[in-house]
Amino acid sequence: MKKIALYILSISLFTSACANKDTTPLLNTCKIQIHVDGTSTGIATIAPYQRVQSMEEYNKFTIKDSIKGKTSTIEIDTVQALRKVTLNYNNKMYSTKLFTGVGEYILTIKNDSLIVKGAPRHEEFLKINETLGISKMEDLKYKKNLTKVEDDFKTNFSKNLIETIKKHPKNTALAQTAYGQFWAEDVATLDKVLNSFDQSMHANYFLTPLVERRKNLDIVTVGKPAPIFTLKSYENKDISISDYKGKYLLIDFWAYWCAPCIKGFPELKEIRKSYPEDKLAILSISTDKNYDKWIEAVDKHKLPWTQVIDDAKLPVDISSKYVVTSIPHLLLISPEGNIIYKHKYTDNLTDELKKILN
């Protein structure tokens, strides 16, 4: 079965508006000044730095303001983060990235170019970006038909990033970059990355998920007891993994928008027919945050086994607990409640199950 990476929009702190500019000293605010010729109006858009799980969340955390007159000022929260800023002015688009925080940033549109002057932390990021090539890596991440130079750069980026972290072990921009680069990596790589940062940075917003994921990787290794959970089913019943003790349980993490997940349903339906219910159960866990879309997909695909959703209201989402970084994500639980198989991209699921169940 093919897999698709979970679309993780980079970046669940809430954004808090800066205090009133008339009463708050400049040193306690983050101001973005926009200078234009004043012949037109426009819109400034600041994309979220937060980790979001839906377009609804993305839109909620997006900051938008009008560009009016020759000078416009936007005050935002003072969280240190790399953010994409887009100016739509006079029917043209201008984009840049700012490493924000306390301070003042000046964006000037002149001669159809965007000139950026940032606070000291932004200037420090620019130096690191120039040396390491963070922006270049983002451009190449999903590009096909790379040149040899581009391929070599992409191949060596992770190693160079770790070496740069060692030189700047308290740098938040590198923490944000590391989150995007190393999210799906193995234990050895995560250890190397986290050990390269100063210990104090492990509580940083961007590194906390990597710290948590590293811990969870030890919990969900093959041979370990499967973490216990209780989730709501399609019929609004409480379903616990402990309900399946005494039989094999195939867990399938999926989402309504995941084409490879849906493509795998016919095989799962055949597997369902091949084994009696008292020997093998199947449990699908939706990673969707849109309940209506989930219900619609379950009805559409007529899946003849229990359907539950990883409830966003739970204190810890089950997908993170099971270290789900791509979907479909399938694993087999023994009658004793231990993880005994994790499906790999190169495996034939039906054949692997036959080896274990027959």
mmCIF file of C-alpha atoms in Angstrom:
data_model
loop_
_atom_site.group_PDB
_atom_site.id
_atom_site.type_symbol
_atom_site.label_atom_id
_atom_site.label_comp_id
_atom_site.label_asym_id
_atom_site.label_seq_id
_atom_site.Cartn_x
_atom_site.Cartn_y
_atom_site.Cartn_z
ATOM 1 C CA MET A 1 0.000 0.000 0.000
ATOM 2 C CA LYS A 2 1.312 3.420 -0.880
ATOM 3 C CA LYS A 3 1.747 6.130 1.686
ATOM 4 C CA ILE A 4 1.298 9.855 1.674
ATOM 5 C CA ALA A 5 2.979 12.240 4.074
ATOM 6 C CA LEU A 6 0.676 13.869 6.555
ATOM 7 C CA TYR A 7 0.249 17.419 5.395
ATOM 8 C CA ILE A 8 1.751 19.273 8.060
ATOM 9 C CA LEU A 9 1.352 23.021 7.553
ATOM 10 C CA SER A 10 4.368 24.432 9.248
ATOM 11 C CA ILE A 11 3.497 25.417 12.305
ATOM 12 C CA SER A 12 -0.451 25.161 18.454
ATOM 13 C CA LEU A 13 0.400 28.203 20.280
ATOM 14 C CA PHE A 14 -2.294 30.835 19.901
ATOM 15 C CA THR A 15 -1.310 34.183 18.459
ATOM 16 C CA SER A 16 -1.869 36.996 20.874
ATOM 17 C CA ALA A 17 -2.090 40.554 19.666
ATOM 18 C CA CYS A 18 0.549 42.965 20.871
ATOM 19 C CA ALA A 19 -0.524 45.465 23.449
ATOM 20 C CA ASN A 20 -1.843 48.842 22.413
ATOM 21 C CA LYS A 21 0.906 50.726 20.576
ATOM 22 C CA ASP A 22 0.151 53.972 22.412
ATOM 23 C CA THR A 23 0.892 52.525 25.852
ATOM 24 C CA THR A 24 3.413 49.762 25.149
ATOM 25 C CA PRO A 25 7.107 50.583 24.675
ATOM 26 C CA LEU A 26 8.629 49.626 21.340
ATOM 27 C CA LEU A 27 10.932 47.106 23.010
ATOM 28 C CA ASN A 28 7.886 45.066 24.066
ATOM 29 C CA THR A 29 6.261 44.941 20.647
ATOM 30 C CA CYS A 30 6.759 43.508 17.199
ATOM 31 C CA LYS A 31 6.018 46.115 14.533
ATOM 32 C CA ILE A 32 6.026 45.638 10.790
ATOM 33 C CA GLN A 33 6.080 48.902 8.851
ATOM 34 C CA ILE A 34 5.119 48.835 5.180
ATOM 35 C CA HIS A 35 6.211 51.704 2.928
ATOM 36 C CA VAL A 36 4.655 52.133 -0.541
ATOM 37 C CA ASP A 37 4.181 54.971 -2.999
ATOM 38 C CA GLY A 38 0.607 55.547 -1.841
ATOM 39 C CA THR A 39 -0.963 55.374 -5.306
ATOM 40 C CA SER A 40 -2.968 52.234 -4.506
ATOM 41 C CA THR A 41 -4.226 50.041 -1.658
ATOM 42 C CA GLY A 42 -3.431 46.438 -0.835
ATOM 43 C CA ILE A 43 -3.416 43.602 1.664
ATOM 44 C CA ALA A 44 -0.590 42.319 3.863
ATOM 45 C CA THR A 45 -0.813 38.636 4.811
ATOM 46 C CA ILE A 46 1.309 36.923 7.471
ATOM 47 C CA ALA A 47 1.087 33.138 7.348
ATOM 48 C CA PRO A 48 0.963 31.140 10.604
ATOM 49 C CA TYR A 49 4.126 29.835 12.196
ATOM 50 C CA GLN A 50 2.010 27.416 14.233
ATOM 51 C CA ARG A 51 1.517 23.730 13.610
ATOM 52 C CA VAL A 52 -1.986 23.510 12.187
ATOM 53 C CA GLN A 53 -4.073 20.501 11.235
ATOM 54 C CA SER A 54 -6.734 21.992 8.993
ATOM 55 C CA MET A 55 -7.392 24.890 6.669
ATOM 56 C CA GLU A 56 -9.774 26.226 9.304
ATOM 57 C CA GLU A 57 -6.887 26.479 11.766
ATOM 58 C CA TYR A 58 -4.600 27.901 9.109
ATOM 59 C CA ASN A 59 -7.093 30.661 8.330
ATOM 60 C CA LYS A 60 -7.686 31.308 12.030
ATOM 61 C CA PHE A 61 -4.003 31.978 12.685
ATOM 62 C CA THR A 62 -3.358 33.935 9.489
ATOM 63 C CA ILE A 63 -2.864 37.671 10.105
ATOM 64 C CA LYS A 64 -4.227 40.079 7.499
ATOM 65 C CA ASP A 65 -4.239 43.867 7.409
ATOM 66 C CA SER A 66 -4.840 46.620 4.885
ATOM 67 C CA ILE A 67 -2.122 48.620 3.151
ATOM 68 C CA LYS A 68 -3.332 52.223 3.000
ATOM 69 C CA GLY A 69 -1.507 55.449 2.312
ATOM 70 C CA LYS A 70 2.262 55.601 2.114
ATOM 71 C CA THR A 71 2.931 53.959 5.487
ATOM 72 C CA SER A 72 1.033 51.154 7.225
ATOM 73 C CA THR A 73 1.975 49.564 10.548
ATOM 74 C CA ILE A 74 1.004 46.078 11.715
ATOM 75 C CA GLU A 75 1.597 44.958 15.287
ATOM 76 C CA ILE A 76 1.761 41.212 15.910
ATOM 77 C CA ASP A 77 2.697 38.886 18.758
ATOM 78 C CA THR A 78 6.341 38.823 19.823
ATOM 79 C CA VAL A 79 6.887 35.068 19.418
ATOM 80 C CA GLN A 80 10.245 34.332 17.813
ATOM 81 C CA ALA A 81 9.418 32.478 14.601
ATOM 82 C CA LEU A 82 10.137 32.462 10.902
ATOM 83 C CA ARG A 83 7.032 33.701 9.070
ATOM 84 C CA LYS A 84 6.096 34.177 5.432
ATOM 85 C CA VAL A 85 4.867 37.695 4.675
ATOM 86 C CA THR A 86 3.065 38.489 1.419
ATOM 87 C CA LEU A 87 2.150 41.962 0.205
ATOM 88 C CA ASN A 88 -0.513 42.242 -2.488
ATOM 89 C CA TYR A 89 -0.138 45.812 -3.716
ATOM 90 C CA ASN A 90 -1.094 47.486 -6.972
ATOM 91 C CA ASN A 91 -2.075 44.110 -8.470
ATOM 92 C CA LYS A 92 1.371 42.629 -7.776
ATOM 93 C CA MET A 93 2.559 40.091 -5.189
ATOM 94 C CA TYR A 94 5.690 40.528 -3.093
ATOM 95 C CA SER A 95 6.836 37.809 -0.660
ATOM 96 C CA THR A 96 9.548 37.498 1.943
ATOM 97 C CA LYS A 97 10.315 35.683 5.169
ATOM 98 C CA LEU A 98 10.871 37.458 8.455
ATOM 99 C CA PHE A 99 12.346 35.993 11.602
ATOM 100 C CA THR A 100 10.092 37.922 13.948
ATOM 101 C CA GLY A 101 10.177 38.791 17.627
ATOM 102 C CA VAL A 102 10.487 41.988 19.630
ATOM 103 C CA GLY A 103 11.597 44.794 17.340
ATOM 104 C CA GLU A 104 10.760 46.712 14.201
ATOM 105 C CA TYR A 105 10.757 45.444 10.620
ATOM 106 C CA ILE A 106 10.550 47.740 7.595
ATOM 107 C CA LEU A 107 9.239 46.477 4.256
ATOM 108 C CA THR A 108 9.546 48.905 1.349
ATOM 109 C CA ILE A 109 8.191 48.424 -2.165
ATOM 110 C CA LYS A 110 10.332 50.433 -4.539
ATOM 111 C CA ASN A 111 10.853 50.046 -8.288
ATOM 112 C CA ASP A 112 8.785 46.835 -8.248
ATOM 113 C CA SER A 113 11.110 45.284 -5.649
ATOM 114 C CA LEU A 114 10.611 44.499 -1.975
ATOM 115 C CA ILE A 115 13.363 45.822 0.291
ATOM 116 C CA VAL A 116 13.482 44.316 3.785
ATOM 117 C CA LYS A 117 15.157 45.705 6.871
ATOM 118 C CA GLY A 118 14.792 43.600 9.981
ATOM 119 C CA ALA A 119 15.623 43.482 13.659
ATOM 120 C CA PRO A 120 19.014 42.011 14.724
ATOM 121 C CA ARG A 121 17.621 38.486 15.096
ATOM 122 C CA HIS A 122 16.361 38.646 11.501
ATOM 123 C CA GLU A 123 19.763 39.767 10.287
ATOM 124 C CA GLU A 124 21.316 36.811 12.165
ATOM 125 C CA PHE A 125 18.863 34.476 10.437
ATOM 126 C CA LEU A 126 19.809 35.918 7.048
ATOM 127 C CA LYS A 127 23.465 35.070 7.685
ATOM 128 C CA ILE A 128 22.606 31.499 8.690
ATOM 129 C CA ASN A 129 20.222 31.194 5.749
ATOM 130 C CA GLU A 130 22.907 32.350 3.330
ATOM 131 C CA THR A 131 25.434 29.846 4.683
ATOM 132 C CA LEU A 132 23.112 26.872 5.160
ATOM 133 C CA GLY A 133 20.581 27.540 2.398
ATOM 134 C CA ILE A 134 17.328 27.083 4.329
ATOM 135 C CA SER A 135 15.265 28.920 1.710
ATOM 136 C CA LYS A 136 16.972 27.002 -1.095
ATOM 137 C CA MET A 137 16.105 23.710 0.591
ATOM 138 C CA GLU A 138 12.456 24.727 0.835
ATOM 139 C CA ASP A 139 12.427 25.452 -2.883
ATOM 140 C CA LEU A 140 13.992 22.066 -3.701
ATOM 141 C CA LYS A 141 12.097 19.932 -1.190
ATOM 142 C CA TYR A 142 9.423 18.781 -3.622
ATOM 143 C CA LYS A 143 11.100 19.634 -6.903
ATOM 144 C CA LYS A 144 11.516 16.871 -9.455
ATOM 145 C CA ASN A 145 14.299 16.475 -12.013
ATOM 146 C CA LEU A 146 17.027 17.987 -9.872
ATOM 147 C CA THR A 147 20.385 18.924 -11.341
ATOM 148 C CA LYS A 148 23.426 17.163 -9.876
ATOM 149 C CA VAL A 149 24.307 20.294 -7.897
ATOM 150 C CA GLU A 150 20.764 20.514 -6.504
ATOM 151 C CA ASP A 151 20.700 16.805 -5.697
ATOM 152 C CA ASP A 152 24.032 17.020 -3.851
ATOM 153 C CA PHE A 153 22.815 20.048 -1.905
ATOM 154 C CA LYS A 154 19.595 18.292 -0.902
ATOM 155 C CA THR A 155 21.457 15.105 0.055
ATOM 156 C CA ASN A 156 23.880 16.964 2.313
ATOM 157 C CA PHE A 157 21.388 19.393 3.836
ATOM 158 C CA SER A 158 20.500 17.337 6.925
ATOM 159 C CA LYS A 159 24.154 16.802 7.824
ATOM 160 C CA ASN A 160 24.952 20.481 7.274
ATOM 161 C CA LEU A 161 21.909 21.505 9.322
ATOM 162 C CA ILE A 162 23.081 19.448 12.296
ATOM 163 C CA GLU A 163 26.570 20.963 12.061
ATOM 164 C CA THR A 164 25.039 24.458 11.964
ATOM 165 C CA ILE A 165 22.885 23.670 15.008
ATOM 166 C CA LYS A 166 26.038 22.728 16.928
ATOM 167 C CA LYS A 167 27.412 26.201 16.174
ATOM 168 C CA HIS A 168 24.137 27.924 17.143
ATOM 169 C CA PRO A 169 22.592 25.560 19.744
ATOM 170 C CA LYS A 170 20.084 28.127 21.042
ATOM 171 C CA ASN A 171 18.805 29.432 17.717
ATOM 172 C CA THR A 172 15.004 29.308 17.342
ATOM 173 C CA ALA A 173 15.065 29.611 13.551
ATOM 174 C CA LEU A 174 17.178 26.441 13.427
ATOM 175 C CA ALA A 175 14.743 24.749 15.809
ATOM 176 C CA GLN A 176 11.902 25.615 13.435
ATOM 177 C CA THR A 177 13.913 24.315 10.481
ATOM 178 C CA ALA A 178 14.815 21.129 12.364
ATOM 179 C CA TYR A 179 11.155 20.449 13.091
ATOM 180 C CA GLY A 180 10.328 20.484 9.393
ATOM 181 C CA GLN A 181 13.428 18.569 8.321
ATOM 182 C CA PHE A 182 13.594 15.803 10.924
ATOM 183 C CA TRP A 183 9.966 15.188 11.911
ATOM 184 C CA ALA A 184 9.780 11.698 10.383
ATOM 185 C CA GLU A 185 13.338 10.558 11.152
ATOM 186 C CA ASP A 186 14.441 7.500 13.119
ATOM 187 C CA VAL A 187 15.662 7.238 16.698
ATOM 188 C CA ALA A 188 19.366 7.635 15.911
ATOM 189 C CA THR A 189 18.819 10.784 13.838
ATOM 190 C CA LEU A 190 16.486 12.362 16.375
ATOM 191 C CA ASP A 191 19.019 11.712 19.136
ATOM 192 C CA LYS A 192 21.731 13.381 17.075
ATOM 193 C CA VAL A 193 19.521 16.408 16.357
ATOM 194 C CA LEU A 194 18.261 16.906 19.908
ATOM 195 C CA ASN A 195 21.717 16.432 21.403
ATOM 196 C CA SER A 196 23.038 19.154 19.081
ATOM 197 C CA PHE A 197 20.707 21.732 20.634
ATOM 198 C CA ASP A 198 21.260 23.219 24.067
ATOM 199 C CA GLN A 199 19.187 21.330 26.657
ATOM 200 C CA SER A 200 17.203 24.512 27.391
ATOM 201 C CA MET A 201 15.905 24.452 23.811
ATOM 202 C CA HIS A 202 14.090 21.148 24.327
ATOM 203 C CA ALA A 203 11.156 23.144 25.756
ATOM 204 C CA ASN A 204 11.070 25.348 22.650
ATOM 205 C CA TYR A 205 7.755 25.294 20.776
ATOM 206 C CA PHE A 206 9.322 23.853 17.630
ATOM 207 C CA LEU A 207 11.448 21.202 19.362
ATOM 208 C CA THR A 208 8.858 19.924 21.848
ATOM 209 C CA PRO A 209 7.160 17.703 19.198
ATOM 210 C CA LEU A 210 10.522 16.114 18.311
ATOM 211 C CA VAL A 211 11.248 15.460 21.991
ATOM 212 C CA GLU A 212 7.795 13.891 22.410
ATOM 213 C CA ARG A 213 8.132 11.850 19.231
ATOM 214 C CA ARG A 214 11.528 10.528 20.297
ATOM 215 C CA LYS A 215 10.002 9.374 23.589
ATOM 216 C CA ASN A 216 7.041 7.745 21.848
ATOM 217 C CA LEU A 217 9.281 5.847 19.425
ATOM 218 C CA ASP A 218 10.539 3.806 22.369
ATOM 219 C CA ILE A 219 6.969 3.092 23.441
ATOM 220 C CA VAL A 220 5.640 1.797 20.108
ATOM 221 C CA THR A 221 8.490 -0.459 18.984
ATOM 222 C CA VAL A 222 7.653 -3.977 17.832
ATOM 223 C CA GLY A 223 7.348 -6.264 20.842
ATOM 224 C CA LYS A 224 6.090 -3.556 23.217
ATOM 225 C CA PRO A 225 2.513 -3.372 24.565
ATOM 226 C CA ALA A 226 0.301 -1.194 22.374
ATOM 227 C CA PRO A 227 -0.606 2.098 24.113
ATOM 228 C CA ILE A 228 -4.142 2.001 25.500
ATOM 229 C CA PHE A 229 -6.729 4.430 24.174
ATOM 230 C CA THR A 230 -10.478 4.984 24.009
ATOM 231 C CA LEU A 231 -12.015 6.791 21.023
ATOM 232 C CA LYS A 232 -15.519 7.582 19.782
ATOM 233 C CA SER A 233 -16.873 5.395 17.002
ATOM 234 C CA TYR A 234 -18.995 6.250 13.989
ATOM 235 C CA GLU A 235 -21.984 5.166 16.095
ATOM 236 C CA ASN A 236 -20.768 7.461 18.943
ATOM 237 C CA LYS A 237 -19.749 4.532 21.153
ATOM 238 C CA ASP A 238 -16.578 4.372 23.259
ATOM 239 C CA ILE A 239 -14.129 1.958 21.633
ATOM 240 C CA SER A 240 -11.022 0.875 23.552
ATOM 241 C CA ILE A 241 -8.089 -1.111 22.275
ATOM 242 C CA SER A 242 -8.528 -3.323 25.335
ATOM 243 C CA ASP A 243 -11.865 -4.484 23.848
ATOM 244 C CA TYR A 244 -9.866 -6.565 21.366
ATOM 245 C CA LYS A 245 -7.824 -8.652 23.800
ATOM 246 C CA GLY A 246 -7.812 -12.324 22.749
ATOM 247 C CA LYS A 247 -7.755 -11.656 18.999
ATOM 248 C CA TYR A 248 -5.428 -10.057 16.472
ATOM 249 C CA LEU A 249 -6.171 -6.404 15.751
ATOM 250 C CA LEU A 250 -5.162 -4.628 12.555
ATOM 251 C CA ILE A 251 -5.148 -0.857 13.083
ATOM 252 C CA ASP A 252 -5.382 1.433 10.064
ATOM 253 C CA PHE A 253 -4.709 5.173 10.434
ATOM 254 C CA TRP A 254 -6.229 7.108 7.538
ATOM 255 C CA ALA A 255 -7.955 10.360 6.471
ATOM 256 C CA TYR A 256 -10.748 11.246 4.060
ATOM 257 C CA TRP A 257 -8.374 13.266 1.834
ATOM 258 C CA CYS A 258 -5.687 10.555 1.604
ATOM 259 C CA ALA A 259 -5.837 8.931 -1.860
ATOM 260 C CA PRO A 260 -3.473 6.021 -1.013
ATOM 261 C CA CYS A 261 -5.592 5.267 2.073
ATOM 262 C CA ILE A 262 -8.733 5.019 -0.032
ATOM 263 C CA LYS A 263 -6.906 3.005 -2.681
ATOM 264 C CA GLY A 264 -6.065 0.449 0.014
ATOM 265 C CA PHE A 265 -9.668 -0.109 1.131
ATOM 266 C CA PRO A 266 -10.411 -2.922 -1.377
ATOM 267 C CA GLU A 267 -7.446 -4.917 -0.023
ATOM 268 C CA LEU A 268 -8.626 -4.356 3.543
ATOM 269 C CA LYS A 269 -12.118 -5.524 2.557
ATOM 270 C CA GLU A 270 -10.621 -8.730 1.118
ATOM 271 C CA ILE A 271 -8.589 -9.226 4.296
ATOM 272 C CA ARG A 272 -11.791 -8.772 6.298
ATOM 273 C CA LYS A 273 -13.420 -11.588 4.285
ATOM 274 C CA SER A 274 -10.404 -13.902 4.691
ATOM 275 C CA TYR A 275 -10.407 -14.189 8.492
ATOM 276 C CA PRO A 276 -13.171 -14.806 11.018
ATOM 277 C CA GLU A 277 -14.041 -11.916 13.334
ATOM 278 C CA ASP A 278 -12.978 -13.852 16.423
ATOM 279 C CA LYS A 279 -9.457 -14.241 14.984
ATOM 280 C CA LEU A 280 -8.804 -10.839 13.364
ATOM 281 C CA ALA A 281 -10.475 -7.500 13.970
ATOM 282 C CA ILE A 282 -9.859 -4.336 11.957
ATOM 283 C CA LEU A 283 -10.051 -0.873 13.464
ATOM 284 C CA SER A 284 -9.750 2.254 11.329
ATOM 285 C CA ILE A 285 -8.642 5.426 13.127
ATOM 286 C CA SER A 286 -9.345 8.634 11.251
ATOM 287 C CA THR A 287 -6.787 11.412 11.684
ATOM 288 C CA ASP A 288 -9.324 13.908 10.340
ATOM 289 C CA LYS A 289 -10.259 16.971 12.360
ATOM 290 C CA ASN A 290 -13.381 17.574 10.282
ATOM 291 C CA TYR A 291 -16.086 15.289 11.688
ATOM 292 C CA ASP A 292 -18.530 15.890 8.832
ATOM 293 C CA LYS A 293 -15.961 14.941 6.179
ATOM 294 C CA TRP A 294 -15.071 11.820 8.162
ATOM 295 C CA ILE A 295 -18.716 10.705 8.438
ATOM 296 C CA GLU A 296 -19.241 11.416 4.743
ATOM 297 C CA ALA A 297 -16.181 9.309 3.797
ATOM 298 C CA VAL A 298 -17.204 6.364 6.002
ATOM 299 C CA ASP A 299 -20.674 6.361 4.406
ATOM 300 C CA LYS A 300 -19.236 6.658 0.912
ATOM 301 C CA HIS A 301 -16.705 3.820 1.151
ATOM 302 C CA LYS A 302 -18.944 1.424 3.145
ATOM 303 C CA LEU A 303 -16.188 0.060 5.359
ATOM 304 C CA PRO A 304 -17.410 -3.104 7.152
ATOM 305 C CA TRP A 305 -15.388 -2.753 10.369
ATOM 306 C CA THR A 306 -15.266 -0.378 13.325
ATOM 307 C CA GLN A 307 -14.525 3.259 12.541
ATOM 308 C CA VAL A 308 -13.250 5.710 15.170
ATOM 309 C CA ILE A 309 -11.803 9.230 14.997
ATOM 310 C CA ASP A 310 -8.745 10.582 16.760
ATOM 311 C CA ASP A 311 -10.650 13.185 18.757
ATOM 312 C CA ALA A 312 -8.995 16.627 18.645
ATOM 313 C CA LYS A 313 -10.455 17.356 22.102
ATOM 314 C CA LEU A 314 -8.349 14.659 23.759
ATOM 315 C CA PRO A 315 -5.319 15.873 25.772
ATOM 316 C CA VAL A 316 -2.972 13.678 23.698
ATOM 317 C CA ASP A 317 -3.829 12.659 20.156
ATOM 318 C CA ILE A 318 -3.465 8.965 19.466
ATOM 319 C CA SER A 319 -1.722 9.536 16.127
ATOM 320 C CA SER A 320 1.156 11.236 17.931
ATOM 321 C CA LYS A 321 1.213 8.524 20.602
ATOM 322 C CA TYR A 322 1.621 5.913 17.875
ATOM 323 C CA VAL A 323 4.137 8.110 15.982
ATOM 324 C CA VAL A 324 2.054 8.350 12.825
ATOM 325 C CA THR A 325 4.018 10.560 10.430
ATOM 326 C CA SER A 326 2.475 9.281 7.191
ATOM 327 C CA ILE A 327 -0.738 7.581 6.195
ATOM 328 C CA PRO A 328 -1.945 4.961 5.606
ATOM 329 C CA HIS A 329 -0.208 3.704 8.742
ATOM 330 C CA LEU A 330 -1.006 0.091 9.627
ATOM 331 C CA LEU A 331 0.112 -2.092 12.492
ATOM 332 C CA LEU A 332 -0.900 -5.463 13.928
ATOM 333 C CA ILE A 333 -1.584 -6.061 17.616
ATOM 334 C CA SER A 334 -1.308 -9.586 19.066
ATOM 335 C CA PRO A 335 -4.090 -11.224 21.114
ATOM 336 C CA GLU A 336 -1.968 -10.373 24.166
ATOM 337 C CA GLY A 337 -1.998 -6.670 23.247
ATOM 338 C CA ASN A 338 1.563 -6.317 21.924
ATOM 339 C CA ILE A 339 2.681 -4.643 18.682
ATOM 340 C CA ILE A 340 3.942 -7.466 16.474
ATOM 341 C CA TYR A 341 4.054 -5.942 12.968
ATOM 342 C CA LYS A 342 4.304 -2.501 11.361
ATOM 343 C CA HIS A 343 3.415 -2.219 7.708
ATOM 344 C CA LYS A 344 6.169 -0.897 5.440
ATOM 345 C CA TYR A 345 5.859 0.678 2.009
ATOM 346 C CA THR A 346 7.714 -2.284 0.464
ATOM 347 C CA ASP A 347 5.506 -4.923 2.148
ATOM 348 C CA ASN A 348 2.530 -6.689 0.631
ATOM 349 C CA LEU A 349 0.046 -6.406 3.490
ATOM 350 C CA THR A 350 -1.980 -9.492 2.541
ATOM 351 C CA ASP A 351 1.130 -11.693 2.295
ATOM 352 C CA GLU A 352 2.580 -10.396 5.568
ATOM 353 C CA LEU A 353 -0.641 -11.124 7.409
ATOM 354 C CA LYS A 354 -0.723 -14.661 5.980
ATOM 355 C CA LYS A 355 2.766 -15.305 7.431
ATOM 356 C CA ILE A 356 1.549 -14.283 10.871
ATOM 357 C CA LEU A 357 -2.067 -15.440 10.970
ATOM 358 C CA ASN A 358 -1.826 -18.704 9.040
#
